[in-house]
Amino acid sequence: MNSKILTSLLLFSTILSATAQRQMEHLNRGLIAIKGENNQVYIGWRLLGTDPSDIAFNLYRGKIKINKTPLSASTNYVDTNPSGEVYSIKTVIKGKEQKAVESAKVNPNPFISIPLTPPAGGTTPKGDAYTYNANDASVGDLDGDGEYEIILKWDPSNAKDNSQRGYTGNVYLDAYKLNGTRLWRIDLGRNIRAGAHYTQFMVYDFDGDGKAEIICKTADATIDGAGKVIGDANADFRNETGYILSGPEFLTVFEGISGKAIDTQDFYPKRDVEAGDNPTPEQMKAGWGDNYGNRIDRYVSAVAYLDGKKPSFIAGRGYYTRLVRVAWDFKKGKLQRRWIFDSKDAPNENYAGMGNHSMTVGDVDGDGKDEIINGSSVIDANGKGLYSTWLGHGDALHMTDMDPANPGMELWQSYEESKKYGQYGLRLNDAKTGKTLWGVDGGGKDIGRAMASDIDPTHPGYEYWGSVGGLYNSKGVEISTTRPSSINFAVWWDADLTRELLDKNRIDKWDYKTQTTKNLLTAEGFTSNNGTKGTPALSADILGDWREEVIWRKEDNTKLRIYTTTIPADNRIPTLMHDAQYRVAIAWQNSAYNQPPHPSFFLGEGMKPVSQPNIKTNK
């Protein structure tokens, strides 16, 4: 073929892939009406990613329209003259009010309560009793009505880190509607060990039918939401130390609305290339670095648009030593493997040990397709290695357009191994190339935390901090020797474009003038998860306008609460759930060490208007 023609075809193909529309979920307006102080009512709703730029809204109290002119500056409103009637909203397009209407009753509280029924406790084979705690959660539209449902993981009180011996209770998954109805419960069974690194559950509409599925690792004796057993109901592969290092491993897709298993395949990556599901201790140590189960069962999962159009499930195994990632598609009711990346295979050896306790996902090279960011390494959408920085393992990782002056996105990460990271235990790297833009001296320590958010409007871009050093701007200049004590999570909560601090059961505001924090919300009687990580069950843009909600569990595990802001804002941004990078971040948020979600664009003080996302919904 003529080289010019071939070049033209490749360029055309690149343009097509870069302009492909991503399949995203259909959402309703997420209308909420919250009674506030002085009997006022705060009303909030979604601007969708598919809405025309000139769309406006009319708001009704009962049958009375309460706005004089169509609302176009923001997607919230405070009614100072409420009467207790239902609120409804209609869109206005090209000056004409549309017929479609959505309604919401007034909620007397700034939260939605979902009652929980914890699984019954039990006793281990050694006679130790355990109970259950509500743990991580995710959201997906399970029934296709445009409203999210909550999927909740239950962990037993004897859940273990991989480095710890001992039996654990079973892990359960529940699904709840926002009105509190429980749809189903899945019992992952005795052959799935409980702990932060064992069960990652991805909730997403993988096949584009308008309803979300749930994909996670299963085993013999898993019981689906319809009561059907997967594999051998009597199998028990727990060894005398409580680890599960033999026996078949499965990957199962569950139907969202019923919880029933749709398809189950052998899990990849397997424990061992040659021995498959049953490696010897010698094979385990040779392949993963130990023979008792600490490294071999370190899992991470994510969702990624590898073809730029449809979502794929990413299963990961290992990051301290061998690093394996497998991409799966779900089509026509069947799981299909897309590719396998293994640091054991040439030319991938430099990727061994270059992973974190979680992954992030996004299009770092601008080709319209997602890459898998393991931490110190990145895998391209085609399953080939993009780059490895050789900087080693770390616990925290953030990626978005943090510095608008630097083209593309950046990665902010903490590192654990000083022999690998060298001088900088905290680094801001260019996401496309892995090049270090600047760093903070790690002092030879394990740097366990790192956070990045726009918390100071007087400096362009994000601010950065971690377990060492002070507070830095996007050029690496230390702007304060005092840093926020919160280094875990962040949330967009109040009326401005800077982000607030989320830690344990608190939301705090960084006061850049006094270099102190001010408490905005403390969820009394409710608590966070995952020990010192202090993470919520979930934080995401679930309801109302573009700002985020926070889900915490009650201390006695009898309720979840979805807290939402009632602070009126004068900005208008499409729902973050229609930004594909943010949406998949909500899916992978429950993966191992939970990390906060970030969109694909700079969201902060001085931001540019948000471009309409290149998406299409399934309705």
Coordinates of C-alpha atoms in Angstrom, one line a residue:
M1 CA 0.0 0.0 0.0
N2 CA 1.2 3.5 -0.8
S3 CA 2.8 5.1 2.3
K4 CA 0.9 8.3 1.9
I5 CA -2.4 6.4 1.7
L6 CA -1.4 4.3 4.8
T7 CA -0.5 7.5 6.7
S8 CA -3.8 9.1 5.8
L9 CA -5.8 6.0 6.9
L10 CA -3.9 5.9 10.2
L11 CA -4.6 9.6 10.8
F12 CA -8.3 9.1 9.9
S13 CA -8.5 6.1 12.3
T14 CA -6.9 8.3 15.0
I15 CA -9.4 11.1 14.5
L16 CA -12.3 8.6 14.5
S17 CA -11.2 7.0 17.8
A18 CA -10.6 10.4 19.4
T19 CA -14.1 11.6 18.5
A20 CA -15.9 8.4 19.4
Q21 CA -18.8 8.9 21.8
R22 CA -18.6 7.1 25.1
Q23 CA -21.5 5.1 26.2
M24 CA -22.8 6.6 29.5
E25 CA -25.8 6.0 31.6
H26 CA -29.1 7.8 31.2
L27 CA -29.9 9.9 34.3
N28 CA -32.9 11.8 35.5
R29 CA -32.6 15.3 37.0
G30 CA -31.9 14.0 40.5
L31 CA -34.3 16.6 41.8
I32 CA -34.1 17.2 45.6
A33 CA -36.0 19.6 47.9
I34 CA -34.5 20.1 51.4
K35 CA -36.1 22.1 54.2
G36 CA -33.6 24.5 55.7
E37 CA -33.4 27.3 58.1
N38 CA -36.2 29.9 58.5
N39 CA -38.6 27.4 56.7
Q40 CA -36.8 27.9 53.4
V41 CA -36.5 25.1 50.9
Y42 CA -33.3 24.4 48.9
I43 CA -34.0 22.8 45.5
G44 CA -31.2 21.3 43.4
W45 CA -31.1 19.3 40.1
R46 CA -28.8 17.9 37.5
L47 CA -27.5 19.6 34.3
L48 CA -26.9 16.6 32.1
G49 CA -23.9 16.1 29.9
T50 CA -26.3 15.7 26.9
D51 CA -28.2 18.9 27.5
P52 CA -27.9 21.7 24.9
S53 CA -25.8 24.6 26.1
D54 CA -28.8 27.0 26.1
I55 CA -31.1 24.8 28.2
A56 CA -32.9 26.5 31.1
F57 CA -35.4 25.4 33.7
N58 CA -38.8 26.3 35.1
L59 CA -39.5 25.3 38.7
Y60 CA -42.9 24.7 40.2
R61 CA -44.3 24.6 43.7
G62 CA -47.4 22.6 43.2
K63 CA -49.0 24.2 40.1
I64 CA -47.4 27.6 40.6
K65 CA -44.3 28.5 38.7
I66 CA -42.0 30.2 41.2
N67 CA -39.3 31.7 38.9
K68 CA -40.1 34.8 36.9
T69 CA -37.7 34.0 34.0
P70 CA -36.2 30.6 33.1
L71 CA -33.4 29.5 35.4
S72 CA -30.1 29.3 33.5
A73 CA -27.3 30.6 35.8
S74 CA -27.2 27.6 38.1
T75 CA -29.0 24.4 38.9
N76 CA -30.3 25.2 42.4
Y77 CA -32.8 27.5 43.9
V78 CA -33.9 28.6 47.4
D79 CA -37.7 29.0 47.8
T80 CA -38.3 31.6 50.6
N81 CA -42.1 31.2 50.4
P82 CA -42.7 27.4 50.7
S83 CA -46.1 25.9 51.3
G84 CA -45.3 22.2 51.8
E85 CA -46.3 21.2 48.3
V86 CA -44.3 19.0 45.9
Y87 CA -41.7 20.7 43.7
S88 CA -41.4 19.9 40.0
I89 CA -39.1 21.0 37.2
K90 CA -39.5 21.3 33.5
T91 CA -36.8 22.1 30.9
V92 CA -36.9 25.1 28.6
I93 CA -35.3 24.7 25.2
K94 CA -35.1 27.5 22.7
G95 CA -37.6 29.4 24.8
K96 CA -40.2 26.7 24.8
E97 CA -41.1 24.7 28.0
Q98 CA -41.0 21.0 27.5
K99 CA -43.7 18.6 28.6
A100 CA -41.5 16.2 30.6
V101 CA -41.6 16.8 34.3
E102 CA -39.8 15.5 37.4
S103 CA -41.0 16.0 40.9
A104 CA -39.7 15.7 44.5
K105 CA -41.3 15.9 47.9
V106 CA -39.8 18.2 50.6
N107 CA -37.3 16.4 52.8
P108 CA -37.1 17.8 56.3
N109 CA -33.5 16.7 56.6
P110 CA -30.3 17.3 54.6
F111 CA -29.8 13.6 54.1
I112 CA -31.5 10.5 52.9
S113 CA -31.7 7.6 55.3
I114 CA -31.5 4.0 54.2
P115 CA -32.3 1.3 56.8
L116 CA -29.9 -1.6 56.9
T117 CA -30.2 -5.2 58.2
P118 CA -26.7 -6.5 59.0
P119 CA -26.0 -10.1 58.1
A120 CA -26.0 -12.5 61.1
G121 CA -22.7 -12.9 62.8
G122 CA -20.9 -16.2 63.0
T123 CA -18.1 -18.3 64.5
T124 CA -14.8 -19.3 62.8
P125 CA -13.6 -22.9 62.7
K126 CA -11.4 -21.9 65.7
G127 CA -14.5 -20.8 67.7
D128 CA -14.0 -17.0 67.4
A129 CA -17.2 -15.0 67.1
Y130 CA -17.6 -12.1 64.6
T131 CA -20.2 -9.6 63.6
Y132 CA -20.7 -7.3 60.6
N133 CA -19.9 -3.7 59.6
A134 CA -21.3 -1.8 56.6
N135 CA -18.2 -1.0 54.5
D136 CA -17.6 0.4 51.0
A137 CA -20.5 1.3 48.7
S138 CA -21.0 2.1 45.0
V139 CA -23.8 3.3 42.9
G140 CA -25.4 2.3 39.6
D141 CA -28.8 2.5 37.9
L142 CA -29.9 -1.1 38.4
D143 CA -33.4 -0.9 37.0
G144 CA -33.0 1.7 34.3
D145 CA -35.2 4.4 35.7
G146 CA -32.5 7.1 35.8
E147 CA -32.1 7.0 39.6
Y148 CA -29.1 5.5 41.3
E149 CA -29.3 2.5 43.6
I150 CA -26.7 1.8 46.4
I151 CA -24.6 -1.4 46.4
L152 CA -23.1 -2.0 49.8
K153 CA -20.3 -4.4 50.9
W154 CA -20.6 -6.0 54.4
D155 CA -17.3 -6.9 56.0
P156 CA -17.0 -9.1 59.1
S157 CA -15.4 -7.7 62.2
N158 CA -12.5 -10.2 61.7
A159 CA -11.6 -9.0 58.2
K160 CA -7.8 -9.3 57.7
D161 CA -5.0 -7.6 55.9
N162 CA -3.2 -10.0 53.6
S163 CA -0.2 -9.9 55.9
Q164 CA -2.3 -11.2 58.8
R165 CA -3.1 -14.9 59.6
G166 CA -6.6 -16.0 60.6
Y167 CA -10.0 -17.0 59.5
T168 CA -12.6 -14.4 58.4
G169 CA -16.3 -14.4 58.0
N170 CA -18.0 -14.3 54.6
V171 CA -18.3 -11.1 52.6
Y172 CA -21.8 -9.9 51.5
L173 CA -23.1 -7.4 48.9
D174 CA -26.5 -5.8 49.2
A175 CA -28.5 -3.5 46.8
Y176 CA -30.8 -0.8 48.0
K177 CA -33.1 1.7 46.4
L178 CA -33.0 5.2 47.6
N179 CA -36.4 4.7 49.3
G180 CA -34.8 2.0 51.5
T181 CA -36.0 -1.1 49.7
R182 CA -33.4 -3.9 49.7
L183 CA -33.4 -5.6 46.3
W184 CA -31.0 -8.5 47.1
R185 CA -28.1 -9.9 49.0
I186 CA -25.1 -11.8 47.5
D187 CA -23.1 -14.1 49.8
L188 CA -19.5 -14.4 48.4
G189 CA -19.0 -17.5 50.5
R190 CA -16.3 -19.1 52.7
N191 CA -13.8 -19.3 49.8
I192 CA -13.5 -15.5 49.5
R193 CA -11.4 -14.1 52.3
A194 CA -12.5 -10.8 53.9
G195 CA -10.3 -7.7 53.8
A196 CA -9.6 -4.4 52.0
H197 CA -7.5 -6.1 49.3
Y198 CA -9.7 -9.2 48.5
T199 CA -13.1 -8.0 47.1
Q200 CA -13.4 -5.2 44.6
F201 CA -16.8 -4.8 43.1
M202 CA -17.4 -2.8 40.0
V203 CA -20.9 -1.5 39.4
Y204 CA -21.4 -0.2 35.8
D205 CA -23.6 -0.7 32.7
F206 CA -21.1 -2.8 31.0
D207 CA -23.2 -4.0 28.1
G208 CA -25.1 -0.8 27.4
D209 CA -28.6 -2.1 28.0
G210 CA -29.5 0.8 30.3
K211 CA -29.1 -1.2 33.5
A212 CA -26.0 -1.6 35.6
E213 CA -24.3 -4.9 36.4
I214 CA -22.0 -5.9 39.2
I215 CA -18.7 -7.7 38.5
C216 CA -16.5 -9.2 41.1
K217 CA -14.3 -12.2 42.0
T218 CA -16.2 -15.2 43.3
A219 CA -15.5 -18.9 44.2
D220 CA -17.1 -22.2 45.0
A221 CA -20.0 -21.7 47.5
T222 CA -20.8 -18.1 46.4
I223 CA -24.6 -17.6 46.5
D224 CA -26.1 -15.1 44.1
G225 CA -28.9 -12.7 44.8
A226 CA -31.5 -15.3 43.6
G227 CA -30.2 -18.0 46.0
K228 CA -28.3 -20.0 43.4
V229 CA -24.9 -21.5 44.4
I230 CA -21.9 -20.9 42.1
G231 CA -19.7 -24.0 41.8
D232 CA -19.4 -26.5 44.6
A233 CA -21.6 -25.6 47.6
N234 CA -19.6 -27.8 50.0
A235 CA -16.0 -26.8 48.9
D236 CA -13.8 -25.3 51.6
F237 CA -10.3 -24.3 50.5
R238 CA -9.3 -22.4 53.7
N239 CA -6.0 -23.6 55.1
E240 CA -5.1 -23.9 58.8
T241 CA -4.0 -20.2 58.8
G242 CA -7.2 -18.9 57.2
Y243 CA -5.6 -18.1 53.8
I244 CA -7.2 -19.4 50.6
L245 CA -4.4 -20.4 48.3
S246 CA -5.9 -23.2 46.3
G247 CA -9.1 -24.1 44.6
P248 CA -10.9 -22.6 41.6
E249 CA -11.3 -18.8 41.3
F250 CA -14.1 -17.2 39.3
L251 CA -15.2 -13.9 37.8
T252 CA -18.9 -13.4 37.9
V253 CA -21.3 -10.8 36.3
F254 CA -24.4 -10.3 38.4
E255 CA -27.6 -8.8 37.1
G256 CA -28.2 -5.5 38.8
I257 CA -31.9 -5.6 39.4
S258 CA -32.0 -9.2 40.7
G259 CA -28.5 -10.0 41.9
K260 CA -28.6 -13.3 40.0
A261 CA -25.4 -14.5 38.3
I262 CA -25.5 -14.0 34.5
D263 CA -22.1 -15.4 33.6
T264 CA -19.2 -16.9 35.4
Q265 CA -15.7 -17.5 33.9
D266 CA -12.4 -18.7 35.3
F267 CA -10.7 -15.8 37.0
Y268 CA -7.6 -14.2 35.3
P269 CA -4.9 -13.4 36.3
K270 CA -4.4 -16.9 37.8
R271 CA -2.3 -17.7 40.8
D272 CA 0.4 -19.2 38.6
V273 CA 1.0 -19.4 34.9
E274 CA 2.0 -23.1 35.0
A275 CA 0.1 -24.4 38.0
G276 CA -3.1 -22.4 37.5
D277 CA -5.3 -22.4 40.6
N278 CA -3.1 -24.7 42.7
P279 CA 0.5 -23.5 42.9
T280 CA 3.0 -25.1 45.4
P281 CA 4.5 -22.8 48.1
E282 CA 7.7 -22.8 46.0
Q283 CA 5.9 -21.7 42.9
M284 CA 4.1 -18.9 44.9
K285 CA 7.3 -17.6 46.3
A286 CA 9.1 -17.7 42.9
G287 CA 6.2 -15.9 41.2
W288 CA 5.1 -13.4 43.9
G289 CA 7.7 -13.1 46.6
D290 CA 6.3 -15.1 49.5
N291 CA 4.6 -18.4 50.0
Y292 CA 1.8 -17.6 52.5
G293 CA -0.5 -15.3 50.6
N294 CA 0.5 -11.8 51.3
R295 CA 1.3 -10.7 47.8
I296 CA -0.5 -13.2 45.6
D297 CA -3.9 -12.0 46.8
R298 CA -3.5 -8.3 46.5
Y299 CA -6.3 -7.3 44.1
V300 CA -7.3 -4.1 42.4
S301 CA -10.1 -3.4 40.0
A302 CA -11.4 -0.6 37.7
V303 CA -13.5 0.3 34.8
A304 CA -12.0 1.8 31.6
Y305 CA -13.1 2.8 28.1
L306 CA -10.3 0.9 26.2
D307 CA -11.9 1.4 22.8
G308 CA -13.1 4.9 23.5
K309 CA -16.7 3.9 23.3
K310 CA -17.7 1.1 25.7
P311 CA -16.6 0.2 29.2
S312 CA -14.4 -2.7 30.1
F313 CA -13.7 -4.4 33.4
I314 CA -10.1 -4.3 34.6
A315 CA -8.9 -7.0 37.0
G316 CA -5.6 -6.6 38.7
R317 CA -3.5 -8.9 40.8
G318 CA -0.3 -7.9 42.5
Y319 CA 1.8 -4.7 42.8
Y320 CA 4.6 -5.3 45.3
T321 CA 6.3 -7.8 43.0
R322 CA 4.7 -9.3 39.9
L323 CA 2.0 -7.1 38.4
V324 CA -0.8 -8.6 36.2
R325 CA -3.7 -6.8 34.7
V326 CA -6.5 -8.3 32.6
A327 CA -9.2 -6.5 30.6
W328 CA -12.6 -8.1 30.2
D329 CA -15.6 -7.1 28.0
F330 CA -19.2 -8.1 28.8
K331 CA -21.2 -8.7 25.6
K332 CA -24.4 -10.6 24.9
G333 CA -24.4 -12.0 28.3
K334 CA -20.8 -13.3 28.2
L335 CA -17.5 -12.2 29.7
Q336 CA -14.7 -12.1 27.1
R337 CA -11.0 -11.5 27.8
R338 CA -9.6 -8.5 25.8
W339 CA -6.0 -8.7 26.9
I340 CA -3.6 -9.7 29.6
F341 CA -0.6 -7.7 30.8
D342 CA 1.9 -9.5 32.9
S343 CA 5.2 -8.1 34.2
K344 CA 6.6 -11.6 34.0
D345 CA 6.5 -11.4 30.2
A346 CA 9.0 -9.6 28.1
P347 CA 9.2 -6.6 27.5
N348 CA 7.2 -5.9 30.7
E349 CA 9.8 -6.7 33.3
N350 CA 10.3 -3.0 34.3
Y351 CA 6.6 -2.9 35.5
A352 CA 7.1 -5.4 38.3
G353 CA 6.6 -3.7 41.7
M354 CA 5.3 -0.5 40.0
G355 CA 1.7 -0.6 41.4
N356 CA -0.3 1.0 44.2
H357 CA -3.0 -0.3 46.4
S358 CA -5.5 1.1 43.9
M359 CA -5.6 2.1 40.2
T360 CA -6.8 5.2 38.5
V361 CA -8.0 5.5 34.9
G362 CA -8.1 8.2 32.2
D363 CA -7.0 9.2 28.8
V364 CA -3.4 10.4 29.4
D365 CA -2.2 10.5 25.8
G366 CA -5.2 12.2 24.2
D367 CA -6.2 9.4 21.8
G368 CA -9.7 9.1 23.1
K369 CA -9.1 5.8 24.9
D370 CA -8.3 5.2 28.6
E371 CA -5.0 4.1 30.0
I372 CA -4.6 2.1 33.3
I373 CA -2.5 4.0 35.8
N374 CA -1.1 1.5 38.3
G375 CA 0.9 4.1 40.3
S376 CA 4.5 4.1 39.0
S377 CA 3.5 2.5 35.7
V378 CA 0.9 3.0 33.0
I379 CA -0.6 0.5 30.6
D380 CA -2.0 1.7 27.3
A381 CA -5.5 1.0 26.1
N382 CA -4.2 -1.8 23.9
G383 CA -2.7 -3.8 26.8
K384 CA 0.9 -2.7 26.0
G385 CA 3.1 -0.9 28.5
L386 CA 3.1 2.9 28.0
Y387 CA 5.8 3.7 30.6
S388 CA 7.3 2.8 34.0
T389 CA 8.9 5.4 36.2
W390 CA 10.8 2.8 38.3
L391 CA 9.8 4.8 41.4
G392 CA 8.1 1.9 43.2
H393 CA 5.0 1.3 45.2
G394 CA 2.9 3.9 47.0
D395 CA -0.4 4.2 48.9
A396 CA -2.0 7.3 47.4
L397 CA -2.6 8.5 43.9
H398 CA -4.5 11.4 42.3
M399 CA -4.9 12.3 38.6
T400 CA -6.6 15.1 36.8
D401 CA -5.7 18.4 35.2
M402 CA -4.2 19.9 38.3
D403 CA -2.0 22.5 36.7
P404 CA -3.8 24.1 33.8
A405 CA -0.5 25.7 32.6
N406 CA 1.0 22.2 32.0
P407 CA -0.6 20.5 28.9
G408 CA -2.7 17.5 29.8
M409 CA -3.1 15.8 33.2
E410 CA -0.8 15.4 36.1
L411 CA -0.3 12.7 38.7
W412 CA 0.3 13.4 42.4
Q413 CA 1.6 10.5 44.3
S414 CA 3.3 9.4 47.5
Y415 CA 6.0 6.7 47.5
E416 CA 7.0 4.0 50.0
E417 CA 10.4 2.7 49.1
S418 CA 13.2 5.3 49.4
K419 CA 15.7 3.1 47.6
K420 CA 13.4 3.4 44.5
Y421 CA 12.0 6.9 44.9
G422 CA 15.3 8.5 45.7
Q423 CA 15.0 12.1 46.9
Y424 CA 11.3 12.9 46.3
G425 CA 8.8 10.9 48.4
L426 CA 6.0 13.1 47.0
R427 CA 6.0 13.9 43.3
L428 CA 3.9 15.7 40.7
N429 CA 4.4 13.9 37.4
D430 CA 3.2 14.5 33.9
A431 CA 0.6 11.9 33.3
K432 CA 1.4 11.4 29.6
T433 CA 5.2 10.8 30.0
G434 CA 5.8 10.1 33.7
K435 CA 8.3 12.9 33.8
T436 CA 8.7 14.5 37.3
L437 CA 7.7 18.1 37.3
W438 CA 8.7 18.7 40.9
G439 CA 8.8 16.9 44.2
V440 CA 9.1 17.0 48.0
D441 CA 12.0 15.5 49.9
G442 CA 10.9 12.2 51.5
G443 CA 13.7 12.0 54.0
G444 CA 14.1 8.3 53.3
K445 CA 10.7 7.6 54.9
D446 CA 7.6 5.6 53.8
I447 CA 5.3 8.5 52.7
G448 CA 1.9 7.1 53.4
R449 CA -0.4 9.9 52.4
A450 CA -0.8 12.4 49.6
M451 CA -3.7 14.8 48.7
A452 CA -4.3 17.3 45.9
S453 CA -7.2 19.8 45.5
D454 CA -7.7 23.4 44.8
I455 CA -8.1 24.7 48.3
D456 CA -6.5 28.2 47.9
P457 CA -8.0 30.4 45.3
T458 CA -5.1 32.8 45.3
H459 CA -2.8 30.3 43.5
P460 CA -3.5 29.0 40.0
G461 CA -4.4 25.3 39.8
Y462 CA -4.3 22.7 42.6
E463 CA -2.6 22.7 46.0
Y464 CA -0.6 19.7 47.1
W465 CA 0.4 18.2 50.5
G466 CA 1.3 14.8 52.0
S467 CA 2.8 13.2 55.1
V468 CA 6.0 15.3 54.8
G469 CA 6.6 18.9 54.0
G470 CA 4.1 21.8 53.9
L471 CA 1.5 23.0 51.4
Y472 CA 2.6 23.6 47.8
N473 CA 1.2 25.3 44.7
S474 CA 1.3 23.8 41.2
K475 CA 4.8 25.0 40.6
G476 CA 6.2 23.3 43.7
V477 CA 6.5 26.5 45.7
E478 CA 5.8 26.0 49.4
I479 CA 3.0 28.5 50.1
S480 CA 2.6 27.5 53.8
T481 CA 4.6 25.5 56.3
T482 CA 1.3 24.5 57.7
R483 CA -0.7 21.9 55.8
P484 CA -4.2 20.5 56.3
S485 CA -4.3 17.7 58.8
S486 CA -6.7 15.9 56.6
I487 CA -4.8 14.0 53.9
N488 CA -7.4 11.3 53.0
F489 CA -10.3 12.6 50.9
A490 CA -11.9 15.7 49.4
V491 CA -15.4 16.8 48.4
W492 CA -17.0 19.7 46.5
W493 CA -19.6 20.9 49.1
D494 CA -20.0 24.6 49.5
A495 CA -20.8 27.4 46.9
D496 CA -17.4 28.2 45.5
L497 CA -15.2 26.2 43.1
T498 CA -12.5 25.2 45.6
R499 CA -12.8 21.8 47.2
E500 CA -13.4 20.9 50.8
L501 CA -11.7 18.3 53.0
L502 CA -13.4 15.0 53.8
D503 CA -12.0 12.9 56.6
K504 CA -13.7 10.4 58.9
N505 CA -17.2 11.8 59.6
R506 CA -16.3 15.5 58.9
I507 CA -16.3 18.0 56.1
D508 CA -13.9 20.9 56.7
K509 CA -13.0 24.1 54.8
W510 CA -9.4 25.2 54.5
D511 CA -9.1 28.8 55.4
Y512 CA -6.1 29.9 53.3
K513 CA -5.9 33.3 55.1
T514 CA -5.5 31.8 58.6
Q515 CA -4.1 28.5 57.5
T516 CA -6.6 26.6 59.6
T517 CA -9.7 24.5 59.0
K518 CA -13.3 25.4 59.7
N519 CA -15.9 22.6 60.2
L520 CA -18.8 22.6 57.8
L521 CA -20.4 19.3 58.8
T522 CA -19.9 16.6 61.4
A523 CA -22.2 13.6 60.9
E524 CA -22.8 12.8 64.6
G525 CA -23.6 9.2 65.3
F526 CA -22.2 8.2 61.9
T527 CA -18.7 6.9 61.1
S528 CA -16.2 6.2 58.4
N529 CA -14.6 3.0 57.2
N530 CA -11.2 1.4 56.8
G531 CA -9.4 2.4 59.9
T532 CA -6.9 5.3 59.7
K533 CA -7.9 5.8 56.1
G534 CA -11.1 7.4 57.4
T535 CA -13.0 7.0 54.2
P536 CA -16.8 7.2 53.7
A537 CA -18.8 4.4 52.3
L538 CA -18.8 6.5 49.1
S539 CA -18.5 10.1 48.0
A540 CA -19.9 11.0 44.6
D541 CA -22.2 13.3 42.7
I542 CA -25.3 11.3 43.3
L543 CA -28.1 13.9 43.6
G544 CA -28.9 17.5 42.9
D545 CA -26.5 19.7 41.2
W546 CA -22.8 19.0 40.4
R547 CA -21.6 19.0 43.9
E548 CA -20.9 15.8 45.8
E549 CA -22.8 13.8 48.3
V550 CA -21.2 11.7 51.1
I551 CA -22.5 8.3 52.4
W552 CA -21.6 7.3 55.9
R553 CA -22.8 4.4 58.0
K554 CA -24.4 4.6 61.4
E555 CA -22.2 3.5 64.2
D556 CA -24.4 0.6 65.0
N557 CA -24.7 -0.4 61.3
T558 CA -28.5 0.0 61.2
K559 CA -28.5 2.9 58.6
L560 CA -26.7 4.6 55.8
R561 CA -27.1 8.3 55.4
I562 CA -26.6 10.1 52.1
Y563 CA -25.7 13.7 53.0
T564 CA -26.2 16.5 50.5
T565 CA -25.3 20.1 50.5
T566 CA -28.0 22.8 50.9
I567 CA -25.7 25.8 50.2
P568 CA -27.0 27.7 47.2
A569 CA -24.4 28.2 44.5
D570 CA -24.3 30.5 41.4
N571 CA -22.3 28.3 39.1
R572 CA -23.6 25.8 36.6
I573 CA -21.6 22.6 35.7
P574 CA -22.9 19.4 34.1
T575 CA -23.2 16.5 36.5
L576 CA -19.8 15.1 37.2
M577 CA -21.3 11.6 36.6
H578 CA -21.3 12.4 32.8
D579 CA -17.6 13.0 32.8
A580 CA -16.3 9.6 32.0
Q581 CA -13.1 9.8 34.0
Y582 CA -15.0 10.9 37.1
R583 CA -17.7 8.3 36.6
V584 CA -15.3 5.4 36.4
A585 CA -13.5 6.8 39.4
I586 CA -16.8 6.3 41.4
A587 CA -16.8 2.7 40.2
W588 CA -13.2 2.0 41.3
Q589 CA -13.4 4.1 44.5
N590 CA -14.0 0.9 46.6
S591 CA -10.8 -0.7 45.2
A592 CA -8.4 -1.5 48.1
Y593 CA -7.2 1.8 49.5
N594 CA -10.1 4.1 48.5
Q595 CA -9.0 7.3 46.7
P596 CA -11.2 10.4 45.9
P597 CA -12.5 10.9 42.4
H598 CA -11.3 13.5 40.0
P599 CA -12.7 14.6 36.7
S600 CA -10.8 14.8 33.4
F601 CA -10.8 18.6 33.5
F602 CA -9.5 21.3 35.9
L603 CA -12.3 22.1 38.3
G604 CA -11.4 24.9 40.6
E605 CA -11.0 28.7 40.9
G606 CA -10.5 30.3 37.5
M607 CA -11.6 27.3 35.6
K608 CA -12.7 27.5 32.0
P609 CA -16.3 26.7 31.0
V610 CA -16.8 23.0 30.9
S611 CA -16.9 21.6 27.4
Q612 CA -19.9 19.4 26.6
P613 CA -18.7 15.8 27.1
N614 CA -18.5 13.6 24.0
I615 CA -21.0 11.0 25.2
K616 CA -24.2 9.2 24.3
T617 CA -26.6 7.8 26.8
N618 CA -28.4 4.5 26.6
K619 CA -31.8 6.1 26.2

